[in-house]
Structure formats: C-alpha cells, structure tokens
C-alpha cells in the first residue's frame, strides 16, 4: 500500500481532468471531425468558428488579461488578411506559412502603433481611440488600390492554400489547417500567459499604479499586450480570408465584426482561453442551429425575414439571461455545472465511508 | 455491443427520417435563394426575390412547371452579409437539381465564384457583379446578365449625349459622378475616365462616404464646379439624401442621372418633392401593365400565393427586376431542356442553357414582356448578353420611360473587359476557352 500510493498520486497528477479533456478533444478534432463532418459543417460552421475563436483569444489577451479595451479587432483581422494576400502575391516564392507569420507581424506592428494611446488613456477613452484603427484601416484599404492589387472593386480573391506543395483545397483539409494553426497559437498564448509577462498583464489590469510601484514595466507590458493580441487577430484574419471566405472586401471587416469579437469574449468569459472558444461557439454556431430549428419547425408558416427577426430576439434574450445568471460568462457557468456534476459522481463512493 | 445498439438505432431512425423528407423522384428543378428580407437593404431584397418567386409560381401554376418539370426553391436569409451568403450556399448546394444561384449581392457573388466554378453551377448576377465575368472564356459559370457596371456607365454617357444632341456635343461639358464610398461605388472610376478622354467632357468624381446621410459639402463642390450633369452612383439612404441636398443647393433635379442601383421607388419616395423630375437608368421598365405582370396578378396573387405583402409594390422597379430575372432563368432551363431532354437538369446543363439564352424582341413579346425589357443575346463568350437600357423619369408618383432602348458601346468596352479577365485568368491559372463546344460535364 505504501509503495503504491506515490505511484498512484504521480499518475493522478499527470492525468488531470483538464489534460484528459484536451486529449479527448484532440482525438475528436483530428480523428473524427475531418472524416465524419459534412462539407457544410466544416466549411460553414467550424472554419469560421475557429477563425473567430482565435481572434477572440487575441482580444482576450488584450482586454481580458491586460485590461485594455479595444474596438479595433476587425481592423487587425483586415490587416492580417490583406498582408497575407500581398505577401503571397508579391513574393510568390515565400512559403505560405511564412506569409502567415509575416501577416501576423504586420498586424502586430499596426497594433503597436494604435496601442500607443493606451499609455495615456484608459477604459472608455482607450476604446474610443482604438476606433481610430477600425476606421483608418478600412478607409486605407478602400482608398489605396495597391492593397487589393488594383482590383477595381477592392475585393481580393485568396488563392488556394498550399503548404509545402500540398494544396489544402477540400473542406476537410482547410479545417485541419485552421485547427492546427489555432491550436499552436492557443498553446503558445497559454504559455505566454503563464509566464512573467502574463502575470504582468494581470497586474496592470488589476491596478495599474500598484503594478508600476512593484516594478512592472508599464510601457513594455501594454505594448506587448497590444502586439501579441494584434498578432493573433492578424493570423485569425488570414484564416478568415484564406481558409473560410476565400475572398475579402474591406467592408467585411466593419465595426460590427469588432463588436462581435468583443461580445464573444464578454459572453464566453473575460480572461479565459476556454471562454473565448465557448463564446465563439455561442456567437457563430448557436444562431445557425436556432435558425435551422426555426426553419424546420415554423418555416412553412412565416417567411425567412420574420424567422430571422425572431431569432435575434431569442438570442438577445438569452444573452441578457446568461449575463444576469453568470456575469463572468459562459465559462464560469460551465465550470460551476461541471463541478456540481463531479460532486454528484463522487458522492456514491463517499457514502459508505460516512456511514 | 449494447453500447452501440442505441447509436445504430438512432442512425437507422435518422436515415428513415431523411429518406422520408427527400422529395419523391418527380422531376424538379431547385432554386436556392440567398434572399435578404431583413437589414438595411431589405427593400431591394423583398422586391427582387418577391418578383422572382412570383414568376416561378406563375410557371408552376399556369404551365405546371417548365415542360412538366416543377420549379422549387428554398430561401436562406443573408441580410446582405457575405458570411451568411456563404453559409446558405454550403447548406443548400447539395440539394438535388440545383439550377442556378441568384444572390443579388456583389460581395456574396465574389465569394461564390470559386465555389460555383468547382461545383459547375451557374451564378447569375443580373445588372451587377464582377464586370470582367462578362468574358465567358474565363468565367464559364458566371453570368452578369443584361448589364454590367461598364455597360451601365457607357449607357448613361450615351443618354447624356442624346440629350445634348449628339456625342460631339459632350465636348467641354462638365459631368460629376457622385459615388458611394464602397467597392461597388468605386468600380466604375476607371471607365468614366476613359469615356471622358474619348468624348472630351470634363469629369470630376466625388466620393460620398458610406452610408451617405450627409452630403452638404459634396453638393457645394458640385455647385462650384458648375456641373452640367451629375451621375448619382448611390446605394440605399445615400440616394434620397442626394436628391434633397441637390434641391437645397439649387441644382436642377432633371440633370441628375441615377445609376441602376439608384433607380427604385424606395430611392425617390423618401425624397418627396425633391425627386420630381429625377432621371435614372434601368434595364426593365416599371409598371404592372405588361401582360406577364397581369398574369402574375391574376394567377399568382389571385390564388393567394403572391410573395409581396404590400400589393402596391407589384410592378415596382425591384419587383419587375425579379420578374425579368425569373424569365431569364426559366428560359435558360427551357433552352437547355430542348437539348438535353425534359427532365431535371444538372447545373452544367443549365449553364449551357444560359450560354444559349437568346431572346429576341418577338420571343420577349410572346413571353408577355414586350416593353418590360428589350432582348438578350448571351453567347459562350459574352455572358452579359447585350442588354439594352432605357431611362425613366420620376413624376412624383411613378416612373415614366423617357428614352428609347439605348445600346451601350460594347465594342469599346470589350477590350477593357478582356484585359481584366486575362489578368484574372493568369492569376488563377485558368485556361482560356477557345470555343463554345466545351462539353457539358467535363
């Protein structure tokens, strides 16, 4: 008995529920979905979900962890998409993965520039100043034809994804490409957030002056948050343009998109990576499910316009109800429910001991 | 074993349910509709898709379908958003017997070009879309029927020329183009420049930022520039605001020429008096006096199957555009059926039908659409089909046609279009078709 205990406990330490969950998700994501998912599920639901989830992870770094509110996410999506398009077009010899990284870096640089006001502004004032990014980028992409290779209407067609000579043309391949990029980016983000820099983010968010007093470099921390966040959102923009829509116009990256990403992290849970994914699922997937359900049940009675309006009402009501029930977002709700479920599962084991 | 039993049962049940939902194998041709009845452009969406559905209903009720093949459709709401349009595409594309896609949105159409080319189903962008998709050699599945943006521009300039008494009178005239600050608005900037060089008129192009509900400074510049004509290349709320502001600065409304997306009742009624005398281009006349409209009213609305909630909109610009779109789609199917047989056709076979969609004035009259639109002559390499345009003037209550059917300067435009499509072909490694004998299904 004495011998087996340490062995068991090390095994238990290694086999946490979280890790088991991640492993199960990985098996489903790579082993089942690409083979079982229909083109519709892969192309119209999962790929946009992944792109927006990554954008939400990016915004969560900035807003959830570092406490800097931004309304410019769509602009960084656009920068990433157009940068990758231009790298791909003007340097055809570059491998696509390099274009992707460079596009992320360009978005990071633009993010740094628009992050500078954060040194003087906070809260709502910062949010308003990030609106400048939103409007400026959209204006610049429409104004200067160079960005869209002088296409008269400013719309770009993304070429087929090709990695190391292998075209990622089918829906399943585009999905695998997206999820791989998203997982790698998310993994690196989690590592960053666990490091000293990640702790600095939280310190700055919780109390800027206190953070400064204990020696957190404010300038570096804030700019790092803007840079990392914009990088991730830029990469998400590449996925959006190349893996999902495969065509992009500046109007697709309007203020609505920025709000959408902000709502994803608020509804999913601020300062939670898992929350970003849950929120993205709620915002992207749930309306589609509701829409299918509504059409199946009531499609013969009302036209599509009426159905669409009633879905908005349902979703709006759900959001309000959810935020009243759990202001910390879906992730807090899920954690609470799963804790309860775990407790229930364990109870029968304990019962005899208590007797 | 027991673990899988419920799954197997569920799978079986689903299979049975799906099987039951599939239509019986009767011959049907399906139209997936990416409609928009909600959102800022709902006026256009309800009118156009209402007219389209009304015409499909007319064919089903009056003729029992096209040679016995029933027409079916399903709507997916897009709100004019590209992502939703793509979602609807992915959802409906696997339905049996898809005939053609008609999104009525430049953004959605752009996103679909790759997809429909791969799936070999035609994409119809009547009166709009990507100009160079006119070149069927490069875009075999895309059809900007009747009018592409360049032809529209040329048609407007030709009309101004006739009002001035000839193309030579354009020299020295000042034309201002007031365009919507969007990809759609900017699409014609280069072609106006070319036409200005060709005819020698002074040109100024002024942008109105989206959405365009404040245009004081633009109209003051127009005033200062002493413009002879203003071409309104607007969209949505920008149009009535332009007309009202023009009245405010004292610019004569009958010298404002609206383009094809500034030509509806919804654009002029909100402007009230300021719109009286305004002229706009159109490919299809408005009004319900045409025999085909009368049949729609009698047969479809009479049976309580009309799609428009507000019957006053029957015969409005968008509704009639939907009717014309219905005629073109149905006739393409009929032409393809004559070659391939009276059955459900594949998308590629319907594409062949569109490439042989030739309706002369006599055929248009036989369809009950004389005066509604002029004619169309689509070929394998000209996917626009030489649509004629006409001009209508708003008299305060309805549109009145004030011109003949005018032909744009296609010969002048074609080389520009071919240059652009060649660039697209090079960028996408597309082999340029050299004849119309591309076998169906290849």
mmCIF file of C-alpha atoms in Angstrom, chain B residues 144-305:
data_model
loop_
_atom_site.group_PDB
_atom_site.id
_atom_site.type_symbol
_atom_site.label_atom_id
_atom_site.label_comp_id
_atom_site.label_asym_id
_atom_site.label_seq_id
_atom_site.Cartn_x
_atom_site.Cartn_y
_atom_site.Cartn_z
ATOM 1 C CA UNK B 144 -23.778 39.247 -65.256
ATOM 2 C CA UNK B 145 -26.942 39.215 -67.350
ATOM 3 C CA UNK B 146 -28.331 42.277 -69.150
ATOM 4 C CA UNK B 147 -25.960 44.892 -67.743
ATOM 5 C CA UNK B 148 -22.527 45.001 -66.160
ATOM 6 C CA UNK B 149 -21.186 48.135 -64.454
ATOM 7 C CA UNK B 150 -19.176 49.232 -67.500
ATOM 8 C CA UNK B 151 -22.094 48.916 -69.897
ATOM 9 C CA UNK B 152 -24.187 50.843 -67.430
ATOM 10 C CA UNK B 153 -21.631 53.661 -67.415
ATOM 11 C CA UNK B 154 -21.472 53.720 -71.179
ATOM 12 C CA UNK B 155 -25.274 53.698 -71.393
ATOM 13 C CA UNK B 156 -25.516 56.706 -69.082
ATOM 14 C CA UNK B 157 -22.955 58.681 -71.074
ATOM 15 C CA UNK B 158 -24.725 57.790 -74.330
ATOM 16 C CA UNK B 159 -28.002 59.001 -72.863
ATOM 17 C CA UNK B 160 -26.478 62.311 -71.802
ATOM 18 C CA UNK B 161 -25.120 62.591 -75.338
ATOM 19 C CA UNK B 162 -28.574 62.138 -76.856
ATOM 20 C CA UNK B 163 -29.971 64.789 -74.521
ATOM 21 C CA UNK B 164 -27.267 67.180 -75.618
ATOM 22 C CA UNK B 165 -27.939 66.348 -79.247
ATOM 23 C CA UNK B 166 -25.068 64.062 -80.148
ATOM 24 C CA UNK B 167 -21.802 62.669 -78.856
ATOM 25 C CA UNK B 168 -19.838 65.585 -80.289
ATOM 26 C CA UNK B 169 -21.796 67.979 -78.065
ATOM 27 C CA UNK B 170 -20.316 66.322 -74.959
ATOM 28 C CA UNK B 171 -17.035 68.137 -75.535
ATOM 29 C CA UNK B 172 -16.420 70.689 -72.818
ATOM 30 C CA UNK B 173 -19.417 69.646 -70.763
ATOM 31 C CA UNK B 174 -18.863 69.062 -67.061
ATOM 32 C CA UNK B 175 -20.059 65.766 -65.617
ATOM 33 C CA UNK B 176 -19.721 64.996 -61.939
ATOM 34 C CA UNK B 177 -20.005 61.413 -60.700
ATOM 35 C CA UNK B 178 -21.152 61.204 -57.104
ATOM 36 C CA UNK B 179 -20.272 57.704 -55.970
ATOM 37 C CA UNK B 180 -20.839 55.604 -52.885
ATOM 38 C CA UNK B 181 -17.616 55.049 -50.914
ATOM 39 C CA UNK B 182 -17.560 51.286 -51.312
ATOM 40 C CA UNK B 183 -16.139 48.692 -53.694
ATOM 41 C CA UNK B 184 -19.390 48.884 -55.637
ATOM 42 C CA UNK B 185 -19.176 52.675 -55.909
ATOM 43 C CA UNK B 186 -15.567 52.698 -56.990
ATOM 44 C CA UNK B 187 -15.873 50.015 -59.633
ATOM 45 C CA UNK B 188 -16.580 52.486 -62.475
ATOM 46 C CA UNK B 189 -13.931 55.136 -61.704
ATOM 47 C CA UNK B 190 -11.526 53.999 -64.455
ATOM 48 C CA UNK B 191 -14.226 53.597 -67.091
ATOM 49 C CA UNK B 192 -15.576 57.126 -66.546
ATOM 50 C CA UNK B 193 -12.022 58.407 -67.051
ATOM 51 C CA UNK B 194 -11.711 56.504 -70.321
ATOM 52 C CA UNK B 195 -15.052 57.806 -71.558
ATOM 53 C CA UNK B 196 -14.111 61.364 -70.584
ATOM 54 C CA UNK B 197 -10.944 61.058 -72.677
ATOM 55 C CA UNK B 198 -12.885 59.591 -75.551
ATOM 56 C CA UNK B 199 -15.652 62.209 -75.689
ATOM 57 C CA UNK B 200 -13.724 65.148 -74.277
ATOM 58 C CA UNK B 201 -16.007 66.067 -71.399
ATOM 59 C CA UNK B 202 -14.701 67.388 -68.086
ATOM 60 C CA UNK B 203 -15.015 64.833 -65.356
ATOM 61 C CA UNK B 204 -14.984 65.089 -61.598
ATOM 62 C CA UNK B 205 -15.644 62.077 -59.375
ATOM 63 C CA UNK B 206 -16.651 62.794 -55.798
ATOM 64 C CA UNK B 207 -16.907 60.185 -53.089
ATOM 65 C CA UNK B 208 -19.708 60.080 -50.541
ATOM 66 C CA UNK B 209 -18.584 58.068 -47.501
ATOM 67 C CA UNK B 210 -20.883 55.225 -46.511
ATOM 68 C CA UNK B 211 -23.779 55.455 -45.645
ATOM 69 C CA UNK B 212 -24.092 58.923 -47.152
ATOM 70 C CA UNK B 213 -26.606 60.690 -44.948
ATOM 71 C CA UNK B 214 -24.629 63.971 -45.028
ATOM 72 C CA UNK B 215 -23.686 65.422 -48.408
ATOM 73 C CA UNK B 216 -23.698 69.195 -47.952
ATOM 74 C CA UNK B 217 -20.027 69.671 -48.829
ATOM 75 C CA UNK B 218 -20.154 67.385 -51.862
ATOM 76 C CA UNK B 219 -23.080 69.279 -53.339
ATOM 77 C CA UNK B 220 -21.436 72.628 -52.688
ATOM 78 C CA UNK B 221 -18.429 71.383 -54.677
ATOM 79 C CA UNK B 222 -20.779 70.330 -57.465
ATOM 80 C CA UNK B 223 -22.239 73.810 -57.422
ATOM 81 C CA UNK B 224 -18.804 75.394 -57.532
ATOM 82 C CA UNK B 225 -17.736 73.102 -60.369
ATOM 83 C CA UNK B 226 -20.741 74.363 -62.404
ATOM 84 C CA UNK B 227 -21.639 70.815 -63.328
ATOM 85 C CA UNK B 228 -23.903 70.249 -66.319
ATOM 86 C CA UNK B 229 -24.865 66.749 -65.191
ATOM 87 C CA UNK B 230 -24.483 64.756 -62.015
ATOM 88 C CA UNK B 231 -24.410 60.965 -62.214
ATOM 89 C CA UNK B 232 -25.675 59.526 -58.974
ATOM 90 C CA UNK B 233 -23.967 56.210 -58.298
ATOM 91 C CA UNK B 234 -25.657 55.686 -54.959
ATOM 92 C CA UNK B 235 -26.955 52.971 -52.722
ATOM 93 C CA UNK B 236 -29.613 52.961 -50.040
ATOM 94 C CA UNK B 237 -30.065 56.094 -47.962
ATOM 95 C CA UNK B 238 -27.477 57.993 -49.998
ATOM 96 C CA UNK B 239 -29.949 58.448 -52.878
ATOM 97 C CA UNK B 240 -32.806 60.365 -51.258
ATOM 98 C CA UNK B 241 -30.290 62.450 -49.310
ATOM 99 C CA UNK B 242 -28.532 63.364 -52.547
ATOM 100 C CA UNK B 243 -31.802 64.467 -54.135
ATOM 101 C CA UNK B 244 -32.804 66.549 -51.131
ATOM 102 C CA UNK B 245 -29.396 68.167 -50.837
ATOM 103 C CA UNK B 246 -29.395 68.949 -54.559
ATOM 104 C CA UNK B 247 -32.681 70.775 -54.089
ATOM 105 C CA UNK B 248 -31.195 72.690 -51.171
ATOM 106 C CA UNK B 249 -28.217 73.941 -53.149
ATOM 107 C CA UNK B 250 -30.409 74.598 -56.168
ATOM 108 C CA UNK B 251 -29.102 72.012 -58.591
ATOM 109 C CA UNK B 252 -31.747 71.113 -61.212
ATOM 110 C CA UNK B 253 -33.034 67.628 -60.451
ATOM 111 C CA UNK B 254 -33.613 66.664 -64.087
ATOM 112 C CA UNK B 255 -29.877 66.946 -64.662
ATOM 113 C CA UNK B 256 -29.182 64.270 -62.074
ATOM 114 C CA UNK B 257 -28.939 60.826 -63.700
ATOM 115 C CA UNK B 258 -29.263 57.853 -61.369
ATOM 116 C CA UNK B 259 -27.479 54.580 -61.987
ATOM 117 C CA UNK B 260 -29.073 51.171 -61.817
ATOM 118 C CA UNK B 261 -28.969 50.962 -58.008
ATOM 119 C CA UNK B 262 -30.390 54.462 -57.604
ATOM 120 C CA UNK B 263 -33.461 53.863 -59.704
ATOM 121 C CA UNK B 264 -36.148 52.426 -57.449
ATOM 122 C CA UNK B 265 -39.271 53.791 -55.827
ATOM 123 C CA UNK B 266 -37.521 53.329 -52.486
ATOM 124 C CA UNK B 267 -34.869 55.832 -53.595
ATOM 125 C CA UNK B 268 -37.217 58.622 -54.634
ATOM 126 C CA UNK B 269 -40.280 58.416 -52.396
ATOM 127 C CA UNK B 270 -38.357 59.400 -49.234
ATOM 128 C CA UNK B 271 -37.028 62.477 -51.071
ATOM 129 C CA UNK B 272 -40.575 63.734 -51.683
ATOM 130 C CA UNK B 273 -40.827 66.762 -53.945
ATOM 131 C CA UNK B 274 -37.067 66.945 -54.421
ATOM 132 C CA UNK B 275 -37.196 63.822 -56.595
ATOM 133 C CA UNK B 276 -39.767 65.089 -59.073
ATOM 134 C CA UNK B 277 -38.079 65.120 -62.475
ATOM 135 C CA UNK B 278 -35.176 62.867 -61.478
ATOM 136 C CA UNK B 279 -33.985 60.520 -64.245
ATOM 137 C CA UNK B 280 -32.482 57.059 -63.765
ATOM 138 C CA UNK B 281 -31.233 54.221 -65.928
ATOM 139 C CA UNK B 282 -32.964 50.848 -65.908
ATOM 140 C CA UNK B 283 -32.946 47.588 -67.823
ATOM 141 C CA UNK B 284 -36.553 46.852 -67.114
ATOM 142 C CA UNK B 285 -39.421 49.305 -67.184
ATOM 143 C CA UNK B 286 -41.599 49.628 -64.117
ATOM 144 C CA UNK B 287 -45.364 49.378 -64.021
ATOM 145 C CA UNK B 288 -47.818 46.491 -63.991
ATOM 146 C CA UNK B 289 -49.407 46.984 -67.417
ATOM 147 C CA UNK B 290 -47.327 44.289 -69.151
ATOM 148 C CA UNK B 291 -49.164 41.017 -69.896
ATOM 149 C CA UNK B 292 -46.775 38.951 -67.791
ATOM 150 C CA UNK B 293 -47.409 41.194 -64.780
ATOM 151 C CA UNK B 294 -51.142 40.969 -65.371
ATOM 152 C CA UNK B 295 -50.899 37.187 -65.364
ATOM 153 C CA UNK B 296 -48.879 37.248 -62.159
ATOM 154 C CA UNK B 297 -51.568 39.395 -60.547
ATOM 155 C CA UNK B 298 -54.387 37.199 -61.839
ATOM 156 C CA UNK B 299 -52.896 33.738 -61.445
ATOM 157 C CA UNK B 300 -50.490 34.049 -58.536
ATOM 158 C CA UNK B 301 -51.965 36.807 -56.381
ATOM 159 C CA UNK B 302 -55.435 35.594 -57.317
ATOM 160 C CA UNK B 303 -54.584 32.207 -55.827
ATOM 161 C CA UNK B 304 -53.282 33.890 -52.684
ATOM 162 C CA UNK B 305 -49.738 32.796 -53.431
#
